[in-house]
GROMACS .gro file of C-alpha atoms in nm:
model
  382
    1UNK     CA    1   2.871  -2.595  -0.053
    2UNK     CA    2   2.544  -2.727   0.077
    3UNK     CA    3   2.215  -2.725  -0.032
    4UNK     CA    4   1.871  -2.875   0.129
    5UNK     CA    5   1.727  -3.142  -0.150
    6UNK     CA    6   1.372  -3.203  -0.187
    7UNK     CA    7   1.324  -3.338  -0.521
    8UNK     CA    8   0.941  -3.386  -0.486
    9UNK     CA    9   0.844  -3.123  -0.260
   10UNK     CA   10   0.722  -2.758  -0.205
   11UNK     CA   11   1.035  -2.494  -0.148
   12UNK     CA   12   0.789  -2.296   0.065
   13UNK     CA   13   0.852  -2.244   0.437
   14UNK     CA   14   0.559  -2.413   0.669
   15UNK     CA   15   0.507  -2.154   0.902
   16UNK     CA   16   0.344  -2.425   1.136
   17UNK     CA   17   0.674  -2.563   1.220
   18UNK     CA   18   0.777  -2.216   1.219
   19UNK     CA   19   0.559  -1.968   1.446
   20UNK     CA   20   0.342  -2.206   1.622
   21UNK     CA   21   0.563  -2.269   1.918
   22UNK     CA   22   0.294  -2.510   2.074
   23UNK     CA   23   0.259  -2.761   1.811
   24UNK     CA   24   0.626  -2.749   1.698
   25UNK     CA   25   0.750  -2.982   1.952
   26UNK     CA   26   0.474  -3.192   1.933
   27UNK     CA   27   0.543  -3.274   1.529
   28UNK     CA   28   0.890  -3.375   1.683
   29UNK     CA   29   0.796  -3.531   1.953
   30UNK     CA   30   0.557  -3.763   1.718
   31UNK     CA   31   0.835  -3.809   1.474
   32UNK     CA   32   1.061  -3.965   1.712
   33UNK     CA   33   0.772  -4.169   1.855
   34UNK     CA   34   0.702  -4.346   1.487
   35UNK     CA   35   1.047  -4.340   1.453
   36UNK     CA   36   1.125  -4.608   1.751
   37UNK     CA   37   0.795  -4.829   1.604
   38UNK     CA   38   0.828  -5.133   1.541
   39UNK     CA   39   0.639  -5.136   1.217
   40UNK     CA   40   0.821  -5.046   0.933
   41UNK     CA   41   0.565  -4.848   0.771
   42UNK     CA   42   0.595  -4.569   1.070
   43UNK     CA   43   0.964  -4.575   1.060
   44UNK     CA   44   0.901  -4.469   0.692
   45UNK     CA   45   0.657  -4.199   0.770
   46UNK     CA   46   0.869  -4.072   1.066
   47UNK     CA   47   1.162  -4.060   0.827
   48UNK     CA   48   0.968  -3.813   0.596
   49UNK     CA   49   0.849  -3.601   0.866
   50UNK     CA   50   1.179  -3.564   0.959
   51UNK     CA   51   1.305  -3.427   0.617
   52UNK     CA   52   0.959  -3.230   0.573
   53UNK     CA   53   1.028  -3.043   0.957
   54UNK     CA   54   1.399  -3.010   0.885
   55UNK     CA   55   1.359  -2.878   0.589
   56UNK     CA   56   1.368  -2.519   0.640
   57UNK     CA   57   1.422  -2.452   1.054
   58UNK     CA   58   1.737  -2.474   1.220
   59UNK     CA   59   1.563  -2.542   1.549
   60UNK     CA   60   1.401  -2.865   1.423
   61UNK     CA   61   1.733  -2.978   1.286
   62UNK     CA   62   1.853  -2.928   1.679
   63UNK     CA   63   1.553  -3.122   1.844
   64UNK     CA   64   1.574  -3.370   1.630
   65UNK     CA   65   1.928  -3.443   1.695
   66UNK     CA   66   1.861  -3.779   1.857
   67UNK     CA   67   1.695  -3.901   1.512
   68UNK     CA   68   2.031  -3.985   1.362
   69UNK     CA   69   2.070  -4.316   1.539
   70UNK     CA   70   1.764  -4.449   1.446
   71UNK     CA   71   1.763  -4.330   1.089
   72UNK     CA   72   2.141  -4.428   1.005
   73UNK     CA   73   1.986  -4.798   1.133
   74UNK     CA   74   1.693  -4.761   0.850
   75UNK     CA   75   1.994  -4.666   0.590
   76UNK     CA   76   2.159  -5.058   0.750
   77UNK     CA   77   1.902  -5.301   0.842
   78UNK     CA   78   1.587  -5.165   0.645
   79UNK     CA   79   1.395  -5.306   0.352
   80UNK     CA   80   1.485  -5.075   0.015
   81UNK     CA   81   1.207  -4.868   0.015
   82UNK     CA   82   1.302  -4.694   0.375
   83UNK     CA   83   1.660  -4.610   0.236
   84UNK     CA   84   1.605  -4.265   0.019
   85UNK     CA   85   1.339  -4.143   0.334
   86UNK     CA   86   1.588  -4.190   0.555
   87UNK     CA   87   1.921  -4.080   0.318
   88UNK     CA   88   1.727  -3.726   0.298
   89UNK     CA   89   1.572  -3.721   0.643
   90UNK     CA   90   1.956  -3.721   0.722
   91UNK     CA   91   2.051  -3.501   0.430
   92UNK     CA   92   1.846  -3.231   0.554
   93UNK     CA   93   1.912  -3.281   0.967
   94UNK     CA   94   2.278  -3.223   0.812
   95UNK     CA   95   2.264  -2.871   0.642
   96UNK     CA   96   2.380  -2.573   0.814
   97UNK     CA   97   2.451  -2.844   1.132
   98UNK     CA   98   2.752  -2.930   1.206
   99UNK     CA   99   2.696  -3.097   1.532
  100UNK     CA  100   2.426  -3.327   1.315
  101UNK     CA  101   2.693  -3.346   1.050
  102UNK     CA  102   2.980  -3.525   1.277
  103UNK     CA  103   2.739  -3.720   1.470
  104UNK     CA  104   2.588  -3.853   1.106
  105UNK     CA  105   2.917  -3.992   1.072
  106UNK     CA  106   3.006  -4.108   1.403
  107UNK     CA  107   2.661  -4.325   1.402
  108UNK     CA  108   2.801  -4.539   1.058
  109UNK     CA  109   2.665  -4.358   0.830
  110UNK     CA  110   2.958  -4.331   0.582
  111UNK     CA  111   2.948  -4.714   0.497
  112UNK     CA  112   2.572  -4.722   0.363
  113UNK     CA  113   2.585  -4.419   0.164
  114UNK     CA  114   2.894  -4.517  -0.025
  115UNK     CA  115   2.715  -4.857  -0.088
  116UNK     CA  116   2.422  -4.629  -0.227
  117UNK     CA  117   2.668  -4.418  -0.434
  118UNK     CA  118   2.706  -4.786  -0.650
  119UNK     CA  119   2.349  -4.798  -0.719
  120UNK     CA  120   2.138  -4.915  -1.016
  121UNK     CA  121   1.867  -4.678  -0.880
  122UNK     CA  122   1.935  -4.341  -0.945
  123UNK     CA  123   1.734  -4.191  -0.759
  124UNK     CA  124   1.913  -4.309  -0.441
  125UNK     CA  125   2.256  -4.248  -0.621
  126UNK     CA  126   2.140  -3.909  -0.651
  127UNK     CA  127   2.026  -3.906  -0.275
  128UNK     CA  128   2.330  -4.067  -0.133
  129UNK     CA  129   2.570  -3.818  -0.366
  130UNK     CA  130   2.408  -3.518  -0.208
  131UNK     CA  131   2.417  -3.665   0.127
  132UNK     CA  132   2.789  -3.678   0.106
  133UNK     CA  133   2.806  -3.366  -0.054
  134UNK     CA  134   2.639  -3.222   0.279
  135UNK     CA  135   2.826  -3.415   0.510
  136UNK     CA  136   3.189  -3.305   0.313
  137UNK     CA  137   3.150  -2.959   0.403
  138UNK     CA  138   3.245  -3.060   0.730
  139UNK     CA  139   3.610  -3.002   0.831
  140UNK     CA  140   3.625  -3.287   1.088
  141UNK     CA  141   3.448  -3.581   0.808
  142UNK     CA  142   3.690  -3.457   0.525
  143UNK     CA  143   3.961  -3.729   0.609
  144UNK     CA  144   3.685  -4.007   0.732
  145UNK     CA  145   3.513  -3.963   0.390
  146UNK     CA  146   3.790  -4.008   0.206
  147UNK     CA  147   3.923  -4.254   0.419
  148UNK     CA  148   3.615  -4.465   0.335
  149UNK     CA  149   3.679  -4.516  -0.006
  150UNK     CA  150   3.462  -4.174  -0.181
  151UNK     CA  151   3.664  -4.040  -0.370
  152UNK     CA  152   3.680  -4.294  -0.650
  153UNK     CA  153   3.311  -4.342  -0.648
  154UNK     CA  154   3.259  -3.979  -0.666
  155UNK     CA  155   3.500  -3.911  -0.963
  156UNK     CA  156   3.262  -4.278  -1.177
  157UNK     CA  157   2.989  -4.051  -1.080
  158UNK     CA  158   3.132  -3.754  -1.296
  159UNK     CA  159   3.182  -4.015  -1.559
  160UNK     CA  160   2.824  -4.192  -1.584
  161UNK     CA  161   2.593  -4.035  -1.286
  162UNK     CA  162   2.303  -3.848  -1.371
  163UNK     CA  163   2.318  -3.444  -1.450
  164UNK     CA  164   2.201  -3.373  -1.070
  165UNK     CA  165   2.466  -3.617  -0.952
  166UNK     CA  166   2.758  -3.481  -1.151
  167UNK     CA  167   2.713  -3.141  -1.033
  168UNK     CA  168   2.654  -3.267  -0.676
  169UNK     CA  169   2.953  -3.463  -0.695
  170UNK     CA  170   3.172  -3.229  -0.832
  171UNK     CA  171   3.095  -3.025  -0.525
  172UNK     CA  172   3.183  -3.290  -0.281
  173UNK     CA  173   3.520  -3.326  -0.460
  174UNK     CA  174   3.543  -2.991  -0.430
  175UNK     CA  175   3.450  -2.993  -0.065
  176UNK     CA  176   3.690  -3.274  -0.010
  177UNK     CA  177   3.988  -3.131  -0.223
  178UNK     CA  178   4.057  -2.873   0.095
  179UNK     CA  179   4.187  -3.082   0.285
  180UNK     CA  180   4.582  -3.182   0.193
  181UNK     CA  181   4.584  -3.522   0.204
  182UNK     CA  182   4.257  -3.570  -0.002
  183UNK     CA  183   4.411  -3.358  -0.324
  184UNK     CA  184   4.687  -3.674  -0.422
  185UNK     CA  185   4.414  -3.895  -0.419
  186UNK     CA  186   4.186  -3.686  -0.668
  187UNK     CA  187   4.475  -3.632  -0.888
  188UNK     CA  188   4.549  -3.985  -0.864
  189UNK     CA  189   4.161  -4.066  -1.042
  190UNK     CA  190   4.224  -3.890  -1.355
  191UNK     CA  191   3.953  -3.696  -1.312
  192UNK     CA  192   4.029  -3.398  -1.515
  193UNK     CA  193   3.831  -3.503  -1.812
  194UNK     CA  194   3.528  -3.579  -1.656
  195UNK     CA  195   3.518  -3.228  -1.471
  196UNK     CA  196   3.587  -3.048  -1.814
  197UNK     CA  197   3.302  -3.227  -1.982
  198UNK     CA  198   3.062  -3.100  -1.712
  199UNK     CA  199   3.263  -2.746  -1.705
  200UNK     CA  200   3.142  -2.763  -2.107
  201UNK     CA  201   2.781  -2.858  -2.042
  202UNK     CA  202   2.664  -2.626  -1.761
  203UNK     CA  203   2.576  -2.265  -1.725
  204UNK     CA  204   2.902  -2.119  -1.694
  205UNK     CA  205   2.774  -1.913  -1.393
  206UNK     CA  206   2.642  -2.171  -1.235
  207UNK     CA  207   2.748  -2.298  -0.862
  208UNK     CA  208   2.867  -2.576  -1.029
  209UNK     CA  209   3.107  -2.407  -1.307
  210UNK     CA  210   3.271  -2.218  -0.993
  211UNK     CA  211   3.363  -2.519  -0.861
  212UNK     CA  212   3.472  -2.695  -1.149
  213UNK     CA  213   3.729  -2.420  -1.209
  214UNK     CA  214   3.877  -2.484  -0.824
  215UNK     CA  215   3.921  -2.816  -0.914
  216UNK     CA  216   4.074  -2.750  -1.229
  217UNK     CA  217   4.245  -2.478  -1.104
  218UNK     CA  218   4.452  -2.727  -0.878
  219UNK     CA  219   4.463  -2.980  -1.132
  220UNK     CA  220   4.643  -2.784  -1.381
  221UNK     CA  221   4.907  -2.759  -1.145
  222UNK     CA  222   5.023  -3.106  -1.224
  223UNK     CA  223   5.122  -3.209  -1.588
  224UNK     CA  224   4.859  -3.459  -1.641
  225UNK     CA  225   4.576  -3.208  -1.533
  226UNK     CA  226   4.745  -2.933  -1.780
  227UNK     CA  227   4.748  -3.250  -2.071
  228UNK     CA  228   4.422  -3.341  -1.985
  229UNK     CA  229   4.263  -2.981  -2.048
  230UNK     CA  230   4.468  -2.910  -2.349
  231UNK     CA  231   4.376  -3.289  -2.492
  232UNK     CA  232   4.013  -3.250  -2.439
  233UNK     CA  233   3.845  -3.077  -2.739
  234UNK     CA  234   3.686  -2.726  -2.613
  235UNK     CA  235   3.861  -2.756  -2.289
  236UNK     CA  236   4.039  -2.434  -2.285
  237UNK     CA  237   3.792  -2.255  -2.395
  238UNK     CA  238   3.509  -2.343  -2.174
  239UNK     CA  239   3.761  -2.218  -1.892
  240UNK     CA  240   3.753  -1.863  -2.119
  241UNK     CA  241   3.410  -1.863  -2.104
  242UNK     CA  242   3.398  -1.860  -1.734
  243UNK     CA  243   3.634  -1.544  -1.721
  244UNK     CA  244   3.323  -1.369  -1.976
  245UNK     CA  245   3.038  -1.507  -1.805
  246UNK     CA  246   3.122  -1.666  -1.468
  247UNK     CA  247   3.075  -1.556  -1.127
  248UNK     CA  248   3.335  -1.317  -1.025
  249UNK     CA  249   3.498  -1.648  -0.784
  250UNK     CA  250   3.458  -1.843  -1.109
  251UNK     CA  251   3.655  -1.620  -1.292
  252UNK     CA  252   3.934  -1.583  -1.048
  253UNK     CA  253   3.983  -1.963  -1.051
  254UNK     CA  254   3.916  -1.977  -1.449
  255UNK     CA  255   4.222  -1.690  -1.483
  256UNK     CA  256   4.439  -1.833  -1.168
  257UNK     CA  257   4.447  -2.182  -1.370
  258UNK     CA  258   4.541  -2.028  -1.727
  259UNK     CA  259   4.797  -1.840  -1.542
  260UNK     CA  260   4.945  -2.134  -1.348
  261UNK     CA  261   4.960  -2.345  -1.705
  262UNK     CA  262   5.129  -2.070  -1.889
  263UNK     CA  263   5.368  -2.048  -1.618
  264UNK     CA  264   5.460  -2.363  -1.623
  265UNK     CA  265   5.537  -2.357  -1.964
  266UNK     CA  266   5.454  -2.041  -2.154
  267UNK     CA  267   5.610  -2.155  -2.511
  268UNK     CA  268   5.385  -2.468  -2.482
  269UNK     CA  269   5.067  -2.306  -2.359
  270UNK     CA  270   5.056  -1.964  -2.473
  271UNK     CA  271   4.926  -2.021  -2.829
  272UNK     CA  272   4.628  -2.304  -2.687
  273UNK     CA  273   4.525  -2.006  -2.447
  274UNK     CA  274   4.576  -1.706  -2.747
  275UNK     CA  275   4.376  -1.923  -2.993
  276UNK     CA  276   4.029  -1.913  -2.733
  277UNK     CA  277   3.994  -1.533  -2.754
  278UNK     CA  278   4.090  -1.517  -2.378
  279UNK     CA  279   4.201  -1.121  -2.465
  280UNK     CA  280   3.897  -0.958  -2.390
  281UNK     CA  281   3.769  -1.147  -2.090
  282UNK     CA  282   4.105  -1.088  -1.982
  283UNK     CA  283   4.109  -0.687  -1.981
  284UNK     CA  284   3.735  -0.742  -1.851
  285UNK     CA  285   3.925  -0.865  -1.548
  286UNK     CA  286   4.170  -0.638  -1.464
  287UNK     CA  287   3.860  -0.382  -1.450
  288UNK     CA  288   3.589  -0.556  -1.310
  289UNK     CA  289   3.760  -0.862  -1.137
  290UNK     CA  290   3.847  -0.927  -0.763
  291UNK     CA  291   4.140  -0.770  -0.628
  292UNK     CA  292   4.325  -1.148  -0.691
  293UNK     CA  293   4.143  -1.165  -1.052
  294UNK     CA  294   4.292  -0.822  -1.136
  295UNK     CA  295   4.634  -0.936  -1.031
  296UNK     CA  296   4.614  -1.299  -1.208
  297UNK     CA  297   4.486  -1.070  -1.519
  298UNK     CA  298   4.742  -0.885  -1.588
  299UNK     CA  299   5.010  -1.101  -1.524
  300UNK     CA  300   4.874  -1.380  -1.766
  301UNK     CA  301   4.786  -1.068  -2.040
  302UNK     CA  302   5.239  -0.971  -1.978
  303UNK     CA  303   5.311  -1.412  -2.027
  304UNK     CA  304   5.084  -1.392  -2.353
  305UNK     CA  305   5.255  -1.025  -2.437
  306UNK     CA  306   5.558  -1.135  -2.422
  307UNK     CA  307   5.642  -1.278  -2.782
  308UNK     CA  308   5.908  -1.576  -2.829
  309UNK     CA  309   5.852  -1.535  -3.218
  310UNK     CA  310   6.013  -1.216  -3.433
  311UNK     CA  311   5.787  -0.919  -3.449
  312UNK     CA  312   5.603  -0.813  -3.722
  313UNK     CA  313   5.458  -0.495  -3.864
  314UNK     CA  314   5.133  -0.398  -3.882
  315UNK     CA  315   4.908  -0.117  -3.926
  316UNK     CA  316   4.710   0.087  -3.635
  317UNK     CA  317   4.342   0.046  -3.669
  318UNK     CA  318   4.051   0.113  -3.432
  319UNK     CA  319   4.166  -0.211  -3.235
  320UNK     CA  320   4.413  -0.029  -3.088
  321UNK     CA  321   4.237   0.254  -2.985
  322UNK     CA  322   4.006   0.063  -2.795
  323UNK     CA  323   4.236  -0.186  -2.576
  324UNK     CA  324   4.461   0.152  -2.530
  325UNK     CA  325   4.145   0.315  -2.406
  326UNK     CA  326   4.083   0.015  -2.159
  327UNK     CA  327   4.427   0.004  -2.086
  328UNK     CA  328   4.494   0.383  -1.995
  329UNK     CA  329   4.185   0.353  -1.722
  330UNK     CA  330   4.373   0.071  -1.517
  331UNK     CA  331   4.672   0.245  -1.547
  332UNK     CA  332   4.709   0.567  -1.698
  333UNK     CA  333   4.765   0.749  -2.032
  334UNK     CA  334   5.118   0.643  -2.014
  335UNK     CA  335   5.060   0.285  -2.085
  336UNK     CA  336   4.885   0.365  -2.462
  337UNK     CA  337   5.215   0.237  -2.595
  338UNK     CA  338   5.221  -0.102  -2.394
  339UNK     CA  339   4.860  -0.169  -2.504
  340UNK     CA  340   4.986  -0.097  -2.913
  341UNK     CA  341   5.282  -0.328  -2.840
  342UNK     CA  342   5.041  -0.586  -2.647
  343UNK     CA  343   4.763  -0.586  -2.978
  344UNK     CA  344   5.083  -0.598  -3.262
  345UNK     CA  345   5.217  -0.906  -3.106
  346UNK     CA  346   4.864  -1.053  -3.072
  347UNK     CA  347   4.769  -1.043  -3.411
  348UNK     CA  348   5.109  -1.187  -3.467
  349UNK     CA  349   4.984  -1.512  -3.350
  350UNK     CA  350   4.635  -1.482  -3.552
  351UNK     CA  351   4.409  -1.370  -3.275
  352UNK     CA  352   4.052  -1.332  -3.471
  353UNK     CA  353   3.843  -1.490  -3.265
  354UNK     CA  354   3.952  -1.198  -3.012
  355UNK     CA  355   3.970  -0.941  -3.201
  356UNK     CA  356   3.613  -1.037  -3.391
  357UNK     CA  357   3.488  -1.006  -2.962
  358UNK     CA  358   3.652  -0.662  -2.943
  359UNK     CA  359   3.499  -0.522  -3.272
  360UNK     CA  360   3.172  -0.667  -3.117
  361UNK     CA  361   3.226  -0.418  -2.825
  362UNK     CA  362   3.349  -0.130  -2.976
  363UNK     CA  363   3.028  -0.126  -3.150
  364UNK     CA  364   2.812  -0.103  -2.848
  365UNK     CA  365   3.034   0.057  -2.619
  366UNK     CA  366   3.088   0.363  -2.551
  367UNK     CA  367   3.438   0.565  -2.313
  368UNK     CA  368   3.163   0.655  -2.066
  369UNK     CA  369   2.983   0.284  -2.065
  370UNK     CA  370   3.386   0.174  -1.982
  371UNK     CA  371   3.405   0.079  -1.618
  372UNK     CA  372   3.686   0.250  -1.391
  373UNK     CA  373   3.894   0.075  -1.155
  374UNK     CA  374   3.810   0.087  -0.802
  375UNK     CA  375   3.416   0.053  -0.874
  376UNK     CA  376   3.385  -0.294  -0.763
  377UNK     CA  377   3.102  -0.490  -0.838
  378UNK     CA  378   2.919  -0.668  -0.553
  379UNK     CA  379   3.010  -1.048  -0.510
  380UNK     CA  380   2.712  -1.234  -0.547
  381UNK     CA  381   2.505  -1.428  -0.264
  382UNK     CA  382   2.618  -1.778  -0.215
   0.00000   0.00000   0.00000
């Protein structure tokens, strides 16, 4: 995940740097002029035309290539006030580049950014998190950044950094997490807790939720991850909420880590997951979900089926009707009696929260408003 930041300036696309061929190399050709000056001032300028001509055209991040030298020296030898021009000069010669994003870190860069990631300013903490964020997508720096000493910093960012920061650098993590020998050192930060709290805070179909539930998703596959999630009030259910309102990759991480804790231990995480409602974003899935999501879906909804408790009677009401209904359109009219089985041991365990959601929808919806299998949705741009 990568994304171009300019905090203070216009999202619009110059088209002078874009359509006038004759003037375009001539911006560039002036940038990297001021950028070899010996006055500090034009060094400063140069940096922000940099960001301001990289900003939007792949071409400029190519012919301006030979700017990462000079700027990574800003980021070392500098006076304060060139470091954030030249942290998102680089930033944005780095997106979508990966020949800018390797040589970024081949010229040093690594070593001043992390600095900047222990800032009092925020601004430049912000600055320097993104930066790395940009630079992790990178295959090749994955090992160098962690090798530098990020990953810590990172995780203190999730813990005190600023709202921008926190998602940024829960996207770096999650960048960084890819790559096998990075994971043990993430578990080994504790940072569960911190990625739950900002699971809890954002939109939950936000870029950001989707890759909290990766990361959580792995995590969970270690007892202290599951612990941590279970310990931490709301925990499970902001996970839940993903699988109602998340993006459909969101939701196939949100189900894929419910299912990996109840199957490490259905007795001790079955009731935690039950007591969230998960039912009905649950059977959502299995209709509506990603060929994995379906999958996950249904066998999490057979785990929380399968009662270790006696059963108990009770009577049919409209309930049943509807998760049949939803039932018999995944897999035919002969699974009615699985779905009456399913809702009886359900209740068992004192499910209203779910069944309160499903008495919601049976009031606004309708057999023909009921999605069929096969209809997928469209994934969403990324």
């Amino acid at each position: 995940m990568e994304t171009p930041h300019s905090p203070s300036s216009s999202s619009e696309r110059d088209p002078t740097f874009e359509t006038d061929e004759p003037r375009t190399p001539l911006a560039v050709r002036r940038a990297l002029q001021f950028l070899h000056s010996h006055e500090p001032q034009m060094r400063i300028q140069a940096a922000r035309d940099i960001r301001r001509l990289t900003k939007t055209s792949r071409r400029c991040r190519r012919q301006l290539a030979e700017a990462v030298g000079p700027l990574v020296s800003m980021l070392r030898v500098d006076s304060s006030e060139s470091h954030e021009p030249a942290l998102l000069a680089l930033l944005n010669l780095a997106v979508k580049d990966e020949k800018n994003k390797i040589n970024i870190v081949e010229a040093g860069a690594l070593e001043p950014i992390i600095k900047f990631l222990k800032s009092e300013d925020l601004n430049l903490q912000e600055s320097a998190t993104a930066t790395l964020l940009t630079l992790s997508a990178s295959s090749t720096n994955k090992p160098i950044i962690s090798a530098c000493g990020a990953i810590p910093l990172l995780v203190e960012i999730l813990k005190e950094g600023s709202s921008q920061a926190k998602s940024d650098a829960v996207m770096a993590l999650s960048n960084l997490s890819t790559h096998p020998d990075n994971f043990s050192i993430i578990l080994g930060t504790n940072p569960t807790t911190f990625i739950v709290n900002i699971l809890k805070a954002c939109k939950k179909s936000s870029k950001t939720a989707e890759k909290c539930c990766v990361l959580i998703e792995s995590l969970v596959g270690y007892d202290e991850g599951r612990t941590a999630l279970t310990s931490e009030e709301g925990g499970v259910l902001a996970v839940v909420e993903v699988l109602e309102s998340g993006t459909l990759q969101s939701k196939e991480h949100a189900v894929g880590a419910l299912l990996t804790m109840c199957n490490s231990d259905r007795c001790k995480y079955r009731e935690p997951i039950l007591r969230e409602g998960v039912i009905p974003g649950l059977l959502e899935l299995t209709v509506q979900g990603t060929p994995k999501s379906q999958t996950k879906a249904r066998t999490l909804l057979q785990l929380l089926r399968e009662s270790p408790y006696p059963r108990s009677e009770i009577q049919p009401d409209t309930l049943e009707n509807i998760v049949c209904s939803i039932i018999s359109q995944i897999d035919g009219d002969d699974q009615s009696s699985k779905a009456k089985k399913m809702l009886a041991e359900m209740v068992q365990v004192s499910m209203e929260q779910s069944l309160r959601h499903l008495q919601q929808r049976a009031l606004v919806c309708t057999p023909s408003d009921l999605p069929i299998a096969g209809c997928a949705s469209e994934v969403p741009s990324k």
